[in-house]
Short mmCIF file of C-alpha atoms in Angstrom, two decimals:
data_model
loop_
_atom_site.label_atom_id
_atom_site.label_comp_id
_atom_site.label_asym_id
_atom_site.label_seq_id
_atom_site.Cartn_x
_atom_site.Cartn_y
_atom_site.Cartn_z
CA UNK Q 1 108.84 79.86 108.11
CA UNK Q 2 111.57 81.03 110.46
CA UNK Q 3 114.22 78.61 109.22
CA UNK Q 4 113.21 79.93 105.73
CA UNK Q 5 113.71 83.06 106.28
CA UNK Q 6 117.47 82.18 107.71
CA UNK Q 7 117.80 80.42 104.91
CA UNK Q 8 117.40 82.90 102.78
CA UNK Q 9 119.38 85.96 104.95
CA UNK Q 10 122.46 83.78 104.85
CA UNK Q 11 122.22 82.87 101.09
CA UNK Q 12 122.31 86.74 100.73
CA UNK Q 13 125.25 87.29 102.67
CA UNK Q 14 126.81 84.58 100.65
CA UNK Q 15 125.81 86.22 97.62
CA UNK Q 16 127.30 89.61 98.96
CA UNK Q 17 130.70 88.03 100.16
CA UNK Q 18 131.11 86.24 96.84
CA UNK Q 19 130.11 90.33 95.07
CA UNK Q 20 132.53 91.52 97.31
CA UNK Q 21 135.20 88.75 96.07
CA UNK Q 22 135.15 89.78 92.43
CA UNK Q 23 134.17 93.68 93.10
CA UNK Q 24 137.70 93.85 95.06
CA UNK Q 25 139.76 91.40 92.91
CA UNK Q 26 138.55 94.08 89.88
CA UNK Q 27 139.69 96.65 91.60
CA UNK Q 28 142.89 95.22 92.72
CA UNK Q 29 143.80 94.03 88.89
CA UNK Q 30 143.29 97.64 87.67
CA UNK Q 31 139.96 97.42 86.25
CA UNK Q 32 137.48 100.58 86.16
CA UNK Q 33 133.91 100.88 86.46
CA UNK Q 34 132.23 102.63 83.08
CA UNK Q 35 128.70 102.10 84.35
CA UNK Q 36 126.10 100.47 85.74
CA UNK Q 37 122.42 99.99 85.34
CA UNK Q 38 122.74 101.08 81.96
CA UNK Q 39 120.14 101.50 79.50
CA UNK Q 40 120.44 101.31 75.43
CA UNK Q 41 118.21 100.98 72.30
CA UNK Q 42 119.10 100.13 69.38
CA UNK Q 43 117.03 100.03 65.88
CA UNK Q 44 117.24 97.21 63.81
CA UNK Q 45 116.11 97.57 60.23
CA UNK Q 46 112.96 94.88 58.92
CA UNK Q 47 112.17 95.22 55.79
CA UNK Q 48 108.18 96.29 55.73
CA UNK Q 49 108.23 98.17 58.78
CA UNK Q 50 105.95 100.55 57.81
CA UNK Q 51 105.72 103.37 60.90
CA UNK Q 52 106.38 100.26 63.58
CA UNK Q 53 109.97 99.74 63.56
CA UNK Q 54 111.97 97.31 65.67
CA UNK Q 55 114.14 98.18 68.84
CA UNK Q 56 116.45 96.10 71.02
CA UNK Q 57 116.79 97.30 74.55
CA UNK Q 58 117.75 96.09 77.65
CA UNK Q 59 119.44 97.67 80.78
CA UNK Q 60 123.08 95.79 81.44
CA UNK Q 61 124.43 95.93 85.34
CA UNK Q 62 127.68 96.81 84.43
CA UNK Q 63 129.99 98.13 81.98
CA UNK Q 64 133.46 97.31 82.87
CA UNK Q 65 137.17 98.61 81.40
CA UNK Q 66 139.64 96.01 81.63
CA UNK Q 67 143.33 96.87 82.87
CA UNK Q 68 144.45 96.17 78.92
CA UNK Q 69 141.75 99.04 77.78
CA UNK Q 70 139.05 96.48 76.84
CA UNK Q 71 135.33 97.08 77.66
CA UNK Q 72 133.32 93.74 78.94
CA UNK Q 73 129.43 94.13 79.90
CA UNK Q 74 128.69 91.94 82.92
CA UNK Q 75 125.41 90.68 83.42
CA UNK Q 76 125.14 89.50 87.10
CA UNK Q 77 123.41 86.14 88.10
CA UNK Q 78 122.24 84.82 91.45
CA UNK Q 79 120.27 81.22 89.87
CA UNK Q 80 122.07 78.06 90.93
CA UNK Q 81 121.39 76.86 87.22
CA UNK Q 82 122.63 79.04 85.05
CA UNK Q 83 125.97 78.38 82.60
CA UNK Q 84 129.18 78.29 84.13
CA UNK Q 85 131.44 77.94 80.67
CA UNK Q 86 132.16 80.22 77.75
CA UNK Q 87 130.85 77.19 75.40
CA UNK Q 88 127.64 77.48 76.55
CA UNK Q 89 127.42 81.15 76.83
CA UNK Q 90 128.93 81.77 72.92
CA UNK Q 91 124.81 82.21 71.54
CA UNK Q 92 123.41 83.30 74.46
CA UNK Q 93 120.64 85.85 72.84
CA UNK Q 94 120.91 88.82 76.45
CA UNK Q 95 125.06 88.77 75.90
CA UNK Q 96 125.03 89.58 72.04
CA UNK Q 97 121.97 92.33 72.59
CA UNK Q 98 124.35 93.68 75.06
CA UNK Q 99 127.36 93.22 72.34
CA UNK Q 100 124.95 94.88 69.42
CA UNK Q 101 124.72 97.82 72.23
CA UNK Q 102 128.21 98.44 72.17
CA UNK Q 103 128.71 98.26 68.67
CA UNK Q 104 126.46 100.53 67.47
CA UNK Q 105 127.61 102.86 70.44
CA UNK Q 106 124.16 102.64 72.17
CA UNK Q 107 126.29 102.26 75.62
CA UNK Q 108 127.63 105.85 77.28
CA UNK Q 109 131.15 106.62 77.64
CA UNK Q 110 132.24 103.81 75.58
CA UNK Q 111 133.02 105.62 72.49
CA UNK Q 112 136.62 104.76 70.65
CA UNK Q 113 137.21 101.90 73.36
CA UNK Q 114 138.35 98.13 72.24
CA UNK Q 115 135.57 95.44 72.80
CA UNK Q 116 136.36 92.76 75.48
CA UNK Q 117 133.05 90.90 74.67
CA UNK Q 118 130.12 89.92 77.54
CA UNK Q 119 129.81 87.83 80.05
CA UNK Q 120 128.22 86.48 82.96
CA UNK Q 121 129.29 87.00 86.58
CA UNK Q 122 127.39 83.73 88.28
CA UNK Q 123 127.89 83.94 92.12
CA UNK Q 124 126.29 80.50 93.14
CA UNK Q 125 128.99 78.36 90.29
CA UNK Q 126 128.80 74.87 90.19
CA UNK Q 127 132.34 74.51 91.27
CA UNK Q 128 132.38 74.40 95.22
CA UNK Q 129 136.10 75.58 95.01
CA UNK Q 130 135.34 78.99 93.15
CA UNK Q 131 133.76 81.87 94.41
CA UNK Q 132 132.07 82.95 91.47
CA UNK Q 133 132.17 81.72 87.33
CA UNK Q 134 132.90 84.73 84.44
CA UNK Q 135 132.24 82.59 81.55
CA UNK Q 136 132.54 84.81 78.67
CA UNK Q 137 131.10 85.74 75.39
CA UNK Q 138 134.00 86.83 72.80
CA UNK Q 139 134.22 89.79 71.57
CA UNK Q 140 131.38 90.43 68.68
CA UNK Q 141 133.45 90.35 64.76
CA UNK Q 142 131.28 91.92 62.13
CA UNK Q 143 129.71 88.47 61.08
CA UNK Q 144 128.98 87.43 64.28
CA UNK Q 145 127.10 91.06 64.38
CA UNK Q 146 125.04 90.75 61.30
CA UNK Q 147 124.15 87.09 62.64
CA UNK Q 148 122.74 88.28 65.78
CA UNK Q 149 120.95 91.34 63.75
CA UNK Q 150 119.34 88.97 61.09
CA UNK Q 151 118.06 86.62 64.36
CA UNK Q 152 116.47 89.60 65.85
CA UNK Q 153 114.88 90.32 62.17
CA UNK Q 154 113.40 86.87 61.53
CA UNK Q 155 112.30 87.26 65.56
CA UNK Q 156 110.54 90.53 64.51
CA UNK Q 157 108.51 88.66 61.70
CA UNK Q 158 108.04 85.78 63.72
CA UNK Q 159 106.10 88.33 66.15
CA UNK Q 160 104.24 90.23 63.54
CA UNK Q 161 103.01 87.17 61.81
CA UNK Q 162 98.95 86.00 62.08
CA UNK Q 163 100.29 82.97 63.83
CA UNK Q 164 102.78 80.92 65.61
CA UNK Q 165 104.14 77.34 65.39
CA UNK Q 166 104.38 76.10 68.68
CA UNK Q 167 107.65 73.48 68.52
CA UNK Q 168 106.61 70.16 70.06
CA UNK Q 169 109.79 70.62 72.67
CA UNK Q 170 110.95 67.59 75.47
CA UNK Q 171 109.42 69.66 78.53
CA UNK Q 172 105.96 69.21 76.27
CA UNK Q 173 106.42 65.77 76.75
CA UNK Q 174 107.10 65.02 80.27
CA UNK Q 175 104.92 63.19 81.25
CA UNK Q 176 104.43 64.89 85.16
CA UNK Q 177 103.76 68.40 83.57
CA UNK Q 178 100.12 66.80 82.23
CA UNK Q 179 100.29 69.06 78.63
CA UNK Q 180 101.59 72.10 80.12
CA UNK Q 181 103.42 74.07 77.61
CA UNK Q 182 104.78 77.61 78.39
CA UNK Q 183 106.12 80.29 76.23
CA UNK Q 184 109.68 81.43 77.63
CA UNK Q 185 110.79 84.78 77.55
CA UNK Q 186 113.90 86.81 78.75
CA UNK Q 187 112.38 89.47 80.53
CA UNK Q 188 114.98 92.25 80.08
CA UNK Q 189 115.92 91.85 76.46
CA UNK Q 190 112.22 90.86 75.00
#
């Protein structure tokens, strides 16, 4: 248990050097902090509603202004799995609820400022050369708004309907997880 517990102090300090890295390279480019540990809601119409409407929220860890006048939300990551490249971040579902937040002017002290998009700051990256991976999430256009709106409306009936299909996905069939089938959520946007 004690070389656990080393373990895991000196993966934190790693963690906090690699912060440290991008907090002071920020800094040193110009950049400005807007906020952090922000909280927004924003409505999204559904047709039917009735008195239950639907509302995207979330809490983002940091609002940033870039040295060009561009706002970028930053959600911070500490997993040793998650994506390192702006490809695979382009749909991710937490960036463009974080995106919708800005464009409907859900996020504080934003107001009248230039979107810079969303992206990830990953401090364990694949890449044993780098100290961290930014891949980003370009800035939201109006299509790529009313995309992300429509797949949080057929989400919403999805969740109000009597039932579910459950897709028959690959981890269903491994064979070592003997049937086990989860639902997946993402915590802070669900």
């Amino acid at each position: 248990a004690a070389w656990r517990e080393r373990a895991e102090r000196t993966r934190a300090r790693d963690l906090v050097r690699r912060l440290a890295t991008y907090l002071r390279r920020f800094d040193d480019a110009g950049g400005r902090l807007i906020g952090a540990e922000r909280h927004f809601e924003v409505p999204i119409p559904v047709d039917d509603a009735g008195e239950h409407g639907a509302v995207v929220s979330g809490d983002i860890d940091r609002v940033e202004l870039t040295p060009s006048g561009r706002v970028v939300i930053v959600d911070l990551k500490t997993g040793k799995n998650e994506p390192q490249t702006d490809a695979k971040v382009a749909d991710n579902p937490q960036l463009a609820a974080y995106q919708l937040a800005f464009a409907s002017g859900a996020i504080e002290n934003t107001e009248g400022l230039a979107p810079g998009g969303a992206k990830l700051l990953v401090l364990r990256p694949t890449a044993a050369t780098k100290d961290y991976a930014e891949p980003l999430q370009p800035p939201f256009d109006g299509e790529a708004r009313d995309a992300f709106v429509e797949r949080v409306q057929r989400a919403v009936g999805v969740m109000r309907g009597g039932s579910f299909a459950a897709p028959y996905e690959v981890h269903c069939r491994d064979e070592f997880s003997y049937g086990l089938c989860r639902i997946h959520t993402v915590a802070p946007v669900s």
